[in-house]
PDB file of C-alpha atoms in Angstrom:
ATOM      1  CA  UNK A 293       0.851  87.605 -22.074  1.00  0.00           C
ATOM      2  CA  UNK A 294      -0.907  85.671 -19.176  1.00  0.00           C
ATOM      3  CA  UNK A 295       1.704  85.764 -16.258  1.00  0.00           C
ATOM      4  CA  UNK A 296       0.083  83.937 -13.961  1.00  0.00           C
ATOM      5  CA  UNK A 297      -0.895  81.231 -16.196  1.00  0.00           C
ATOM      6  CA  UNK A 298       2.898  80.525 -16.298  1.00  0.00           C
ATOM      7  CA  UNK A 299       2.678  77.364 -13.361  1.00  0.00           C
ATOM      8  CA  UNK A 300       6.428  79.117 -12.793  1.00  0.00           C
ATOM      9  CA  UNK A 301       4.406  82.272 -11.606  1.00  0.00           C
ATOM     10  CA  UNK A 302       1.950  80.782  -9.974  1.00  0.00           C
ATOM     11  CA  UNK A 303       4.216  79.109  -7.515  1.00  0.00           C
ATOM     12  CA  UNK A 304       5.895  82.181  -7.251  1.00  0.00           C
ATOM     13  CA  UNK A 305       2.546  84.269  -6.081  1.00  0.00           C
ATOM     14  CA  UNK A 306       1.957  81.333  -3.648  1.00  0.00           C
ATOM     15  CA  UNK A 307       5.855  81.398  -1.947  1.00  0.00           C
ATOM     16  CA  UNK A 308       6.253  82.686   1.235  1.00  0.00           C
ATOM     17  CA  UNK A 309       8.882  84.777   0.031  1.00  0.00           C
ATOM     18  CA  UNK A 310       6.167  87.143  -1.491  1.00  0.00           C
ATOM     19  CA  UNK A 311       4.174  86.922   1.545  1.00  0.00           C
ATOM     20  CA  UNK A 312       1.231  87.196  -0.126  1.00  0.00           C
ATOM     21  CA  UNK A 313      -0.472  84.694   2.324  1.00  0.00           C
ATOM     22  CA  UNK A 314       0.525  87.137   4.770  1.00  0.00           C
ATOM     23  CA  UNK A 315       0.683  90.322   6.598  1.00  0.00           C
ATOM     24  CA  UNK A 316      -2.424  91.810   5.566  1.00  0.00           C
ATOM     25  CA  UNK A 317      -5.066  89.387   7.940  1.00  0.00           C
ATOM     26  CA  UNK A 318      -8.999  89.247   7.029  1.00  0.00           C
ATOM     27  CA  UNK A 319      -9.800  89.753   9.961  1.00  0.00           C
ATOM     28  CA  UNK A 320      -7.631  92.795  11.055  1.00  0.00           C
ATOM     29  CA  UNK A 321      -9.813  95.466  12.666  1.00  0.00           C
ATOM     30  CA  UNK A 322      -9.706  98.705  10.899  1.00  0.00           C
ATOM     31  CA  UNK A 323      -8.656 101.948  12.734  1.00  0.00           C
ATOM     32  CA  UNK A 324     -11.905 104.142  13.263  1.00  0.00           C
ATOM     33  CA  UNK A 325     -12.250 106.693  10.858  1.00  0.00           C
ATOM     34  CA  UNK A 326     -15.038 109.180  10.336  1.00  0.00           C
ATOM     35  CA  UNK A 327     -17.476 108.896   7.759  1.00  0.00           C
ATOM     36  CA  UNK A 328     -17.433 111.339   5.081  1.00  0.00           C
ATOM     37  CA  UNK A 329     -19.951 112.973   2.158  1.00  0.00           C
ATOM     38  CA  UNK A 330     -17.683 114.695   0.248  1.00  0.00           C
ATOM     39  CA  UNK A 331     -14.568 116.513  -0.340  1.00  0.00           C
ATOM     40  CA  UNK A 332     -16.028 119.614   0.762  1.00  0.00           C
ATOM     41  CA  UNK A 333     -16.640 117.905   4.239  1.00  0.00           C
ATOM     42  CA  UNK A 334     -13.083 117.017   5.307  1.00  0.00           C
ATOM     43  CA  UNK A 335     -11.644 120.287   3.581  1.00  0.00           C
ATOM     44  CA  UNK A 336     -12.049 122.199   7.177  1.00  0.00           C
ATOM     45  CA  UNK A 337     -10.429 119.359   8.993  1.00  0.00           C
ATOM     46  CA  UNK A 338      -8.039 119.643   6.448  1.00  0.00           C
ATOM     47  CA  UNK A 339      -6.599 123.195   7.258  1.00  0.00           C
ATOM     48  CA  UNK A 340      -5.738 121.983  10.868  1.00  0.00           C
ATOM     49  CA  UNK A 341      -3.775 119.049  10.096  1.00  0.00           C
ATOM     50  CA  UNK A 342      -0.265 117.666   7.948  1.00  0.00           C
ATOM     51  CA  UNK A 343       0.455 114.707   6.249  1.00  0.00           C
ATOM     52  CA  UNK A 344      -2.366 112.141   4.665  1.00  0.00           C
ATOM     53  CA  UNK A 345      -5.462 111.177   6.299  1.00  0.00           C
ATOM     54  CA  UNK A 346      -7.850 108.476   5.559  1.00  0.00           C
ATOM     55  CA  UNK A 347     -11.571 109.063   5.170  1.00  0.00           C
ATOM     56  CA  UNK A 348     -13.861 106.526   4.540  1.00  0.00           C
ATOM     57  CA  UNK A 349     -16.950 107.412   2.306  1.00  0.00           C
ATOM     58  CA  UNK A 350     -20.714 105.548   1.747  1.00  0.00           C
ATOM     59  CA  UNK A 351     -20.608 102.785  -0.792  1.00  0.00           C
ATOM     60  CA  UNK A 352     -23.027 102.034  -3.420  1.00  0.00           C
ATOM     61  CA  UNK A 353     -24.429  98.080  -2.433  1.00  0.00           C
ATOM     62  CA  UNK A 354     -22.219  96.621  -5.400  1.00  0.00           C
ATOM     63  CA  UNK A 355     -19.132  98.219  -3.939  1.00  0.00           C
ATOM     64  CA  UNK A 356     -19.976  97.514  -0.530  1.00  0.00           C
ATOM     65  CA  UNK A 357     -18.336  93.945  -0.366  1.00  0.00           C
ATOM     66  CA  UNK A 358     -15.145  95.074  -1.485  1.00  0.00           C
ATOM     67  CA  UNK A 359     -14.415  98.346   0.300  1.00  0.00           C
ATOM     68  CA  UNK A 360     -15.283  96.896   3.758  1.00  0.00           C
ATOM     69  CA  UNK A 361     -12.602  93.778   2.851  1.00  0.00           C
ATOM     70  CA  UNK A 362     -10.588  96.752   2.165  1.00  0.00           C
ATOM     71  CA  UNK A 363     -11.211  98.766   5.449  1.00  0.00           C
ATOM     72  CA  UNK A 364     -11.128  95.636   7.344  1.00  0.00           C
ATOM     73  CA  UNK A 365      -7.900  94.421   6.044  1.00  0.00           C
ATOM     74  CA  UNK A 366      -5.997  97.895   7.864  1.00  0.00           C
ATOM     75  CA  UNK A 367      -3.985  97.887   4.814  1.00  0.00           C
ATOM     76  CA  UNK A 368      -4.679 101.405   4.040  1.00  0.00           C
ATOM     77  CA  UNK A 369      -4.353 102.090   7.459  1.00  0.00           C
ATOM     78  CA  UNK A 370      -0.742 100.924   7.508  1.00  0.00           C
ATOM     79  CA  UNK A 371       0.011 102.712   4.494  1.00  0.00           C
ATOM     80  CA  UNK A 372      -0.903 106.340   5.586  1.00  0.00           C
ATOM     81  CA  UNK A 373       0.668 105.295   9.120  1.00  0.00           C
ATOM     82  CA  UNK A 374       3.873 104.651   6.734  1.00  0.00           C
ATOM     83  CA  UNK A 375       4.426 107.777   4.812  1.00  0.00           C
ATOM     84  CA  UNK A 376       3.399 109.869   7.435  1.00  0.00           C
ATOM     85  CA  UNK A 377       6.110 108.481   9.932  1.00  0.00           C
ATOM     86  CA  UNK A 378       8.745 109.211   7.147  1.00  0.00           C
ATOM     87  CA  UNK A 379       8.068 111.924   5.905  1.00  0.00           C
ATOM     88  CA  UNK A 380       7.192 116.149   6.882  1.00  0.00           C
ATOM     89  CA  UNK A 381       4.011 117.752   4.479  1.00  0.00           C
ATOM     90  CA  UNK A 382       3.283 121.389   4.496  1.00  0.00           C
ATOM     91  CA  UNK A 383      -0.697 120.178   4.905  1.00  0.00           C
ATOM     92  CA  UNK A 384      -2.967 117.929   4.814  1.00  0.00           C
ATOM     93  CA  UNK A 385      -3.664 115.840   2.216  1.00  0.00           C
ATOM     94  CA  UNK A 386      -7.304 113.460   2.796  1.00  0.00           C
ATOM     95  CA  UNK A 387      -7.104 110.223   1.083  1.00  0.00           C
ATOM     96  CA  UNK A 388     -10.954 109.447   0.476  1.00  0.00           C
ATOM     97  CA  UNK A 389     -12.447 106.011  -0.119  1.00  0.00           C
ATOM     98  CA  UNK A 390     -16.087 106.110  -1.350  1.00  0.00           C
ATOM     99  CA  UNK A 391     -18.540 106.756  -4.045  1.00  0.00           C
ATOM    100  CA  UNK A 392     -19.357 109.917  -3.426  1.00  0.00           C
ATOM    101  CA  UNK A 393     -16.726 111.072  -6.381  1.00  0.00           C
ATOM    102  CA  UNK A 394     -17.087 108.208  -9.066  1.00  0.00           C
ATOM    103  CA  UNK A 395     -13.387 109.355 -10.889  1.00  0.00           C
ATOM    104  CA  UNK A 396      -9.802 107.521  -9.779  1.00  0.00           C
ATOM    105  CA  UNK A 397      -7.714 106.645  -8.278  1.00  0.00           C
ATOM    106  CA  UNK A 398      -6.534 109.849  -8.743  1.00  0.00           C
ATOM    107  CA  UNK A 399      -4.582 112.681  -7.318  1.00  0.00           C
ATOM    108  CA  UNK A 400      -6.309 115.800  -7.767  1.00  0.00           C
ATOM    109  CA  UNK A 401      -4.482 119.078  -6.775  1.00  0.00           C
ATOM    110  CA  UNK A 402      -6.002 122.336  -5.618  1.00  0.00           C
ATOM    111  CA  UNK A 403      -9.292 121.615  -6.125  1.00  0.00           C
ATOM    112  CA  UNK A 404     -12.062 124.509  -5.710  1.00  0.00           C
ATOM    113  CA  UNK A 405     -14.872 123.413  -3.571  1.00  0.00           C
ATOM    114  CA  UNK A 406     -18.393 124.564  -3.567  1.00  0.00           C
ATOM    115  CA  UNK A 407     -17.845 126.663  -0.505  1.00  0.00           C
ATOM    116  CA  UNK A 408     -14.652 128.844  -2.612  1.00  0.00           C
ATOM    117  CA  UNK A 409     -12.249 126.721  -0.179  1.00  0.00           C
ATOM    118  CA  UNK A 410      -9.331 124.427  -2.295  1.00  0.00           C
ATOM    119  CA  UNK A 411      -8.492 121.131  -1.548  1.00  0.00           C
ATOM    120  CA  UNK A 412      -6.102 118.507  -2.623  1.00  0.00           C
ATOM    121  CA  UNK A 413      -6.957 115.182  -2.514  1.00  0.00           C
ATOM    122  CA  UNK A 414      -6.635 111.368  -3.352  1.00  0.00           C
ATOM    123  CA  UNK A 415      -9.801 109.904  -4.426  1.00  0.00           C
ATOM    124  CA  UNK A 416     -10.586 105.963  -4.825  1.00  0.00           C
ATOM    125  CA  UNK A 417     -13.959 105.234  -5.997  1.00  0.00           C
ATOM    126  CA  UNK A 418     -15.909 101.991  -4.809  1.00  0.00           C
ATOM    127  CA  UNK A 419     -16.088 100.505  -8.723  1.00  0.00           C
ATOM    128  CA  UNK A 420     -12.475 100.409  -8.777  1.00  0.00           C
ATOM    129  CA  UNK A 421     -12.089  97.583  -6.426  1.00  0.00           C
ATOM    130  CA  UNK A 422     -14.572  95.515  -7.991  1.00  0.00           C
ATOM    131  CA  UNK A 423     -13.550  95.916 -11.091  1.00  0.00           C
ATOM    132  CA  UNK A 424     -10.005  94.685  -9.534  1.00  0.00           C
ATOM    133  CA  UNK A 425     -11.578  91.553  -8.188  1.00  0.00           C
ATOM    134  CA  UNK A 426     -13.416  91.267 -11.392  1.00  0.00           C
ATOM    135  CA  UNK A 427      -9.952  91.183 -13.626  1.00  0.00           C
ATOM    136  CA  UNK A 428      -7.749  89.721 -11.021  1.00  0.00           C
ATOM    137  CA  UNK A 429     -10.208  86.959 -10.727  1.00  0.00           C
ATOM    138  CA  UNK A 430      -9.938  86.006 -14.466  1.00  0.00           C
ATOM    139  CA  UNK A 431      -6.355  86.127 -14.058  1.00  0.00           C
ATOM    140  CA  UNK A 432      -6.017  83.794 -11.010  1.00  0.00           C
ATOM    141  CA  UNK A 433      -8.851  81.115 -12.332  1.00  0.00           C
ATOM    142  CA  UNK A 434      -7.283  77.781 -12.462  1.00  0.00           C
ATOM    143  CA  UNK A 435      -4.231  78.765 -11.062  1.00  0.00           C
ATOM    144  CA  UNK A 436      -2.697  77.410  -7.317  1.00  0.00           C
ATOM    145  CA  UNK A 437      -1.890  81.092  -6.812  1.00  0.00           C
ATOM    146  CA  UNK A 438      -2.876  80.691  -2.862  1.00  0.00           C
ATOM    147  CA  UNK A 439      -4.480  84.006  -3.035  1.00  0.00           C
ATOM    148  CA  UNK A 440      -8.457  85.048  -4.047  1.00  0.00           C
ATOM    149  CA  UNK A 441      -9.275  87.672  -6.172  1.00  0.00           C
ATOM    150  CA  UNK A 442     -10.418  89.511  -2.792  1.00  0.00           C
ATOM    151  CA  UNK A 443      -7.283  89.321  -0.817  1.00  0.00           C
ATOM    152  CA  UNK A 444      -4.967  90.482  -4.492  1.00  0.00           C
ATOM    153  CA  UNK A 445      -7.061  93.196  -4.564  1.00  0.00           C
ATOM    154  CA  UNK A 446      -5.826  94.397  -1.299  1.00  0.00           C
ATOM    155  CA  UNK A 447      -2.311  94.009  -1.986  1.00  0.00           C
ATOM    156  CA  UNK A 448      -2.492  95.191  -5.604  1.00  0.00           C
ATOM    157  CA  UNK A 449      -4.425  98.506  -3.789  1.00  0.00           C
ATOM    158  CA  UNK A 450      -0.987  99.109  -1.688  1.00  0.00           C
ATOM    159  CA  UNK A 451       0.733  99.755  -5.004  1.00  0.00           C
ATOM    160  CA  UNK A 452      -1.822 101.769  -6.539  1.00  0.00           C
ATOM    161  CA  UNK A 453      -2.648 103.866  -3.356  1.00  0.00           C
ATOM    162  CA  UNK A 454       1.683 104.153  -3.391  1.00  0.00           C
ATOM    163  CA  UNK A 455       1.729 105.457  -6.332  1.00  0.00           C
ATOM    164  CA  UNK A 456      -1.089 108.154  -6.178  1.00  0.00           C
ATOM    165  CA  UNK A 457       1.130 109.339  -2.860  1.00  0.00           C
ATOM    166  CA  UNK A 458       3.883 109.751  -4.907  1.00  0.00           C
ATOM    167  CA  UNK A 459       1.975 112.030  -7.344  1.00  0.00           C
ATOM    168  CA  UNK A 460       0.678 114.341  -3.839  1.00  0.00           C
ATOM    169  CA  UNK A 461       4.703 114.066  -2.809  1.00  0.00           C
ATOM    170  CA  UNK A 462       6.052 115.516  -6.402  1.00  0.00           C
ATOM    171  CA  UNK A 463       3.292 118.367  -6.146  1.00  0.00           C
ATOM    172  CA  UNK A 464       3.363 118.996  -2.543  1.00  0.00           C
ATOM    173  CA  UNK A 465       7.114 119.124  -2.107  1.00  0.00           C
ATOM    174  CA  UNK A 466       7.937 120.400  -5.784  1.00  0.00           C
ATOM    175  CA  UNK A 467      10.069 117.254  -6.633  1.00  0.00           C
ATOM    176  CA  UNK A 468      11.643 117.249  -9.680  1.00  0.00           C
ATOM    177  CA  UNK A 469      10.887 114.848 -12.483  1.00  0.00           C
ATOM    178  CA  UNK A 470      12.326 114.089 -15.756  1.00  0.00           C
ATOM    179  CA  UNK A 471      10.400 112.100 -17.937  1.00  0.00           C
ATOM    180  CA  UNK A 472       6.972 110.945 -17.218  1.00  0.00           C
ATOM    181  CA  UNK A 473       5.022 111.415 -13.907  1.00  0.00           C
ATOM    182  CA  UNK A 474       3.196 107.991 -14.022  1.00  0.00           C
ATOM    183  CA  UNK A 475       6.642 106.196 -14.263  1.00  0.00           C
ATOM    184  CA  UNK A 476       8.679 108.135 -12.068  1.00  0.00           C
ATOM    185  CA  UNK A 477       5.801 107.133  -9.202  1.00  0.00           C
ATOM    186  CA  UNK A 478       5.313 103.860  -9.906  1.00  0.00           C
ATOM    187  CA  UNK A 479       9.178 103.695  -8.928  1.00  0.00           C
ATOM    188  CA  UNK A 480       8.237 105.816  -5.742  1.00  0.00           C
ATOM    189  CA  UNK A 481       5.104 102.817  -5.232  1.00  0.00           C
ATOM    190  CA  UNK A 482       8.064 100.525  -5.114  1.00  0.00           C
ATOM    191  CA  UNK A 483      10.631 102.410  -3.228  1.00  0.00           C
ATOM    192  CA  UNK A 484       8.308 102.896  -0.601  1.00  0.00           C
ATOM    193  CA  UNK A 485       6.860  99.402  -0.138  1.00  0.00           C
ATOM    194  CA  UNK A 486       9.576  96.732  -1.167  1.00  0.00           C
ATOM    195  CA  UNK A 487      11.386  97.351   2.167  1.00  0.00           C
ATOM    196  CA  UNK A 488       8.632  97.569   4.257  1.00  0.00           C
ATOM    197  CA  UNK A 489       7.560  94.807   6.808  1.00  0.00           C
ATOM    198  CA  UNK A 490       3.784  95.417   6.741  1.00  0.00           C
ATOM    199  CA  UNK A 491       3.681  95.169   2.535  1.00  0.00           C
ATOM    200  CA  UNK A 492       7.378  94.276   0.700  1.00  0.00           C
ATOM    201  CA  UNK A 493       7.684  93.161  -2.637  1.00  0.00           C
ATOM    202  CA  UNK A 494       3.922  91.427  -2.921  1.00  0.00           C
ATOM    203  CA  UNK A 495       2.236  94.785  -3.917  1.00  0.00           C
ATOM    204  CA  UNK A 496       4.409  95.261  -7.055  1.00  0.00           C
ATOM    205  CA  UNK A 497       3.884  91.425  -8.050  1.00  0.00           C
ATOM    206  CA  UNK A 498      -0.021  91.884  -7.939  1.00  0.00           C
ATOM    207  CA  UNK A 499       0.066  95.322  -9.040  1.00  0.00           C
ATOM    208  CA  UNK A 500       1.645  93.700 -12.194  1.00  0.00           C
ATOM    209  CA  UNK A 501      -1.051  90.842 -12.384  1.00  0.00           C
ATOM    210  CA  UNK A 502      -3.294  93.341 -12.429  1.00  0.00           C
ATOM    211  CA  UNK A 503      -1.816  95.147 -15.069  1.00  0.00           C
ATOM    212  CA  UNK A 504      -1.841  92.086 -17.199  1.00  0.00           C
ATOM    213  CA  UNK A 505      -5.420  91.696 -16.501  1.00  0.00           C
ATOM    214  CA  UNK A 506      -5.985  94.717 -17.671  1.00  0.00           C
ATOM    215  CA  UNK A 507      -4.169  94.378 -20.833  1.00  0.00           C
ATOM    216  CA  UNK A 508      -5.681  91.306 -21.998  1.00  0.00           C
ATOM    217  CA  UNK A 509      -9.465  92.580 -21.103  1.00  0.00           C
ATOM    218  CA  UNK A 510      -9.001  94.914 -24.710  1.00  0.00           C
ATOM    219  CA  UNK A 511      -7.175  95.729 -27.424  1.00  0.00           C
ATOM    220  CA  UNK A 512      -4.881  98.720 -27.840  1.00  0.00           C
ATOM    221  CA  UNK A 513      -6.450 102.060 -29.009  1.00  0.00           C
ATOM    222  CA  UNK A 514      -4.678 104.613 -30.778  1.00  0.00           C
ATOM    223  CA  UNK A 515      -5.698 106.900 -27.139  1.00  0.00           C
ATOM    224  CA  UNK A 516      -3.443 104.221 -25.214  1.00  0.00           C
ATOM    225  CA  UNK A 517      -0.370 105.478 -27.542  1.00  0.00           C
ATOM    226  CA  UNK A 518      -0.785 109.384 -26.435  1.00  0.00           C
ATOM    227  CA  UNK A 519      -1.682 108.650 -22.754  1.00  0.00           C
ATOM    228  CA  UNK A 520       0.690 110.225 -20.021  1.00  0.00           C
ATOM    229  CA  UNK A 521       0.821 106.061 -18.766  1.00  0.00           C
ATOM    230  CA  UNK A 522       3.150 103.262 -20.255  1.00  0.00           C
ATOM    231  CA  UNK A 523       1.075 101.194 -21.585  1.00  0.00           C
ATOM    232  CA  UNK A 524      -0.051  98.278 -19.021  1.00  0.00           C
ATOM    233  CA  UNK A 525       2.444  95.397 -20.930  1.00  0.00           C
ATOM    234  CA  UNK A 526       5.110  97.931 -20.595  1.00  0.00           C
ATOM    235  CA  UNK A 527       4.371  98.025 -16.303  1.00  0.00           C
ATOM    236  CA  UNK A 528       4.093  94.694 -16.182  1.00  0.00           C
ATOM    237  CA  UNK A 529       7.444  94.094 -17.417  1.00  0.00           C
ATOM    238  CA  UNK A 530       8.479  97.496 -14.955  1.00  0.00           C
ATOM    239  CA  UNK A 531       6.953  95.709 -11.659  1.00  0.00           C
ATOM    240  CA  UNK A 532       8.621  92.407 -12.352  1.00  0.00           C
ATOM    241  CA  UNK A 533      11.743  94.421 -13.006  1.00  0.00           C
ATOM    242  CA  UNK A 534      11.930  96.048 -10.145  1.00  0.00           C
ATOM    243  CA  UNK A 535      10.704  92.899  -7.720  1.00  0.00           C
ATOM    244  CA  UNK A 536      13.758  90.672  -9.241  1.00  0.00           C
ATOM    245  CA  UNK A 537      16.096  93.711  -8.936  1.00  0.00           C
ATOM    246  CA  UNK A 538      15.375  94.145  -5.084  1.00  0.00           C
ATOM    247  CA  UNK A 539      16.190  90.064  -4.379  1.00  0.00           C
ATOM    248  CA  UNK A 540      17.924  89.143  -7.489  1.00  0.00           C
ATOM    249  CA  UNK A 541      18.507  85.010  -5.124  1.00  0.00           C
ATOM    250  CA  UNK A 542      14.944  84.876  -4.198  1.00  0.00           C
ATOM    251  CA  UNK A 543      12.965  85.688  -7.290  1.00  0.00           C
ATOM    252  CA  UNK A 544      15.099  84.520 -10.237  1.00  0.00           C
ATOM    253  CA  UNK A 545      11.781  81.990 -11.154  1.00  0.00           C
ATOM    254  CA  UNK A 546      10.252  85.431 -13.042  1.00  0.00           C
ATOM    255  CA  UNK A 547      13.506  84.937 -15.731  1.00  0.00           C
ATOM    256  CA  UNK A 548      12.373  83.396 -18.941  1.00  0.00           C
ATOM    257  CA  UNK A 549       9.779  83.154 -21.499  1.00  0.00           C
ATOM    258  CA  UNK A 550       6.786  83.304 -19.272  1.00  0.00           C
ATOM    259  CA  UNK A 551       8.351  86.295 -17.324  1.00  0.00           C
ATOM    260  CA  UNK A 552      11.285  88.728 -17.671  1.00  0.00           C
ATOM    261  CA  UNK A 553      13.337  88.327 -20.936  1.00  0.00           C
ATOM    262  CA  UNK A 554      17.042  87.377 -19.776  1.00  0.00           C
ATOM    263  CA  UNK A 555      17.740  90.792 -21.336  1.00  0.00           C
ATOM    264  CA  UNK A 556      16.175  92.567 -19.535  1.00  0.00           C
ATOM    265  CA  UNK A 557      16.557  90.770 -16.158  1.00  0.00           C
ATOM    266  CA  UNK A 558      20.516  91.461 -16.430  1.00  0.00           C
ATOM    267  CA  UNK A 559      19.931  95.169 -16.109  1.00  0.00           C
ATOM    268  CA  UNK A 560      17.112  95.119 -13.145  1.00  0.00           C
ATOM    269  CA  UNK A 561      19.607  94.876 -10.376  1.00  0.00           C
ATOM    270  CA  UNK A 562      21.156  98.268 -11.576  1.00  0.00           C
ATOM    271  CA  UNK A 563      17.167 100.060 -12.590  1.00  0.00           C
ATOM    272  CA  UNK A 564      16.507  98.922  -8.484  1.00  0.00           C
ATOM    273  CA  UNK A 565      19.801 100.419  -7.051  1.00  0.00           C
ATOM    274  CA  UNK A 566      18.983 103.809  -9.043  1.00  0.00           C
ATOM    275  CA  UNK A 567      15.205 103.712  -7.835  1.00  0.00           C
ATOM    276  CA  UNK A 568      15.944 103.606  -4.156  1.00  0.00           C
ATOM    277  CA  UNK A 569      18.968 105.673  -4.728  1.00  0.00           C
ATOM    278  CA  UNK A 570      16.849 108.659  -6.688  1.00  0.00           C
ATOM    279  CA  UNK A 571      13.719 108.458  -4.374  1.00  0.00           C
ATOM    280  CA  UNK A 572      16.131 108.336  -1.159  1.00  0.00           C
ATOM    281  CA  UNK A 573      17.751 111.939  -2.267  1.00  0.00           C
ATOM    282  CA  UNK A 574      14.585 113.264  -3.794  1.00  0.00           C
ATOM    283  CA  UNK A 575      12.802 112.851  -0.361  1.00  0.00           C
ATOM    284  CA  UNK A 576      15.811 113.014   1.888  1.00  0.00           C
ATOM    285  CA  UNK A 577      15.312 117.239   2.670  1.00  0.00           C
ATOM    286  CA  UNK A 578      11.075 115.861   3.889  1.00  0.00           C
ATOM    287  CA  UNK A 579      12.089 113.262   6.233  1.00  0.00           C
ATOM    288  CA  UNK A 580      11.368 113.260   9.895  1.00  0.00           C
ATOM    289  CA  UNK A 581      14.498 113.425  11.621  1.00  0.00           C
TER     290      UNK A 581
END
């Protein structure tokens, strides 16, 4: 599968109805945030504050390139500024950008630090975004996608930074899931940015051409079977799902051999209704009022 090799697809990355030209400038200055070593030095800051915060590490020189596109871009910004005007944590939660953790993106829960103080925290390592412009890059050569591999990083990041939110959200608030974790937030990633001004249905798009980059950069290992993931084809399929359910008019170009099977595409309407309408009770006791 090569979705954006589909010329359907790649006028559909390059409509305005994705926005994917838009709402995320280059040039958008980044709110200040102070640097940070480690874990260990936010975890005080930590204790005095609720909701996510944003921390911006030091970058090795080959990630350098991409995380300041990334801090420059406010995306991140926007998306902590989102969650945290919606919804009520019991704590802090730091979101850290940098290199001094090489694992991620990954939620990590009630860490113990050095110092015998516990932390949770998102982490997003520097060789994660270039290894995003790296495989999105192969996936948009050739194509009129209007987009570079720098700017899909940013939006693919939304859904990926989304979705390790949602896995803080079911541990921080004791949300109940049935079935897997990894799919029931990747719904959440989509719930949360589909309606939203500053990010809509873009961020699952890319988040799926990134998925399909990563499925055709190797074959499938017997590993990818047991993993607590769908396998990437299997999110691909999920992200268009849900982006066709949410504006069935607008995006019926992803319908057909290069995209959604008709099949499928008949029940996506109904999967997107019981998304919003799952998330929106799960969440609905956390919500500022």
């Amino acid at each position: 599968m090569r979705l954006v090799r589909s010329p359907k697809l790649a006028a559909l990355a390059a409509s305005a109805s994705l926005a994917l030209a838009a709402g995320v400038p280059a040039g958008a200055a980044a709110a200040p945030a102070a640097p940070v070593t480690s874990p260990s030095a936010v975890a005080a800051a930590a204790a005095a504050k609720k909701g996510f915060s944003l921390e911006w590490g030091t970058f090795r020189a080959d990630h350098k390139q991409a995380a300041q596109a990334l801090k420059r871009s406010g995306a991140m910004q926007r998306l902590v500024k989102l969650v945290n005007k919606r919804y009520v944590l019991p704590r802090e939660i730091p979101v850290l950008f940098g290199d001094e953790l090489d694992q991620g993106p990954a939620y990590f829960p009630n860490v113990k630090l050095n110092d015998g103080t516990r932390l949770s925290f998102i982490n997003f390592p520097g060789s994660f975004l270039t290894l995003e412009i790296a495989a999105l890059g192969k996936e948009l050569e050739g194509t009129n996608a209007g987009i570079t591999p720098t700017q899909a990083m940013i939006y693919a990041n939304e859904f990926v930074v989304a979705h390790e939110i949602g896995h803080a959200l079911v541990d921080q608030l004791d949300i109940p899931v049935t079935g897997r974790e990894e799919d029931a937030v990747d719904g959440f990633a989509a719930f949360l940015l589909n309606k939203s001004p500053n990010f809509g249905p873009r961020s699952a798009f890319t988040a799926a051409l990134l998925f399909d980059a990563i499925a055709n950069s190797r074959d499938l290992q017997e590993g990818d079977f047991a993993d607590e993931h769908s396998l990437p084809e299997q999110r691909v399929y999920q992200f268009l799902c849900w982006t066709y359910g949410s504006d069935p008019k607008n995006f019926k170009v992803l319908i057909g051999e290069d995209g959604l099977p008709k099949e499928r595409a008949g029940r996506c309407v109904d999967e997107w209704k019981q998304v919003n309408r799952s998330w929106g009770r799960l969440l609905a006791p956390f919500k500022r009022r």
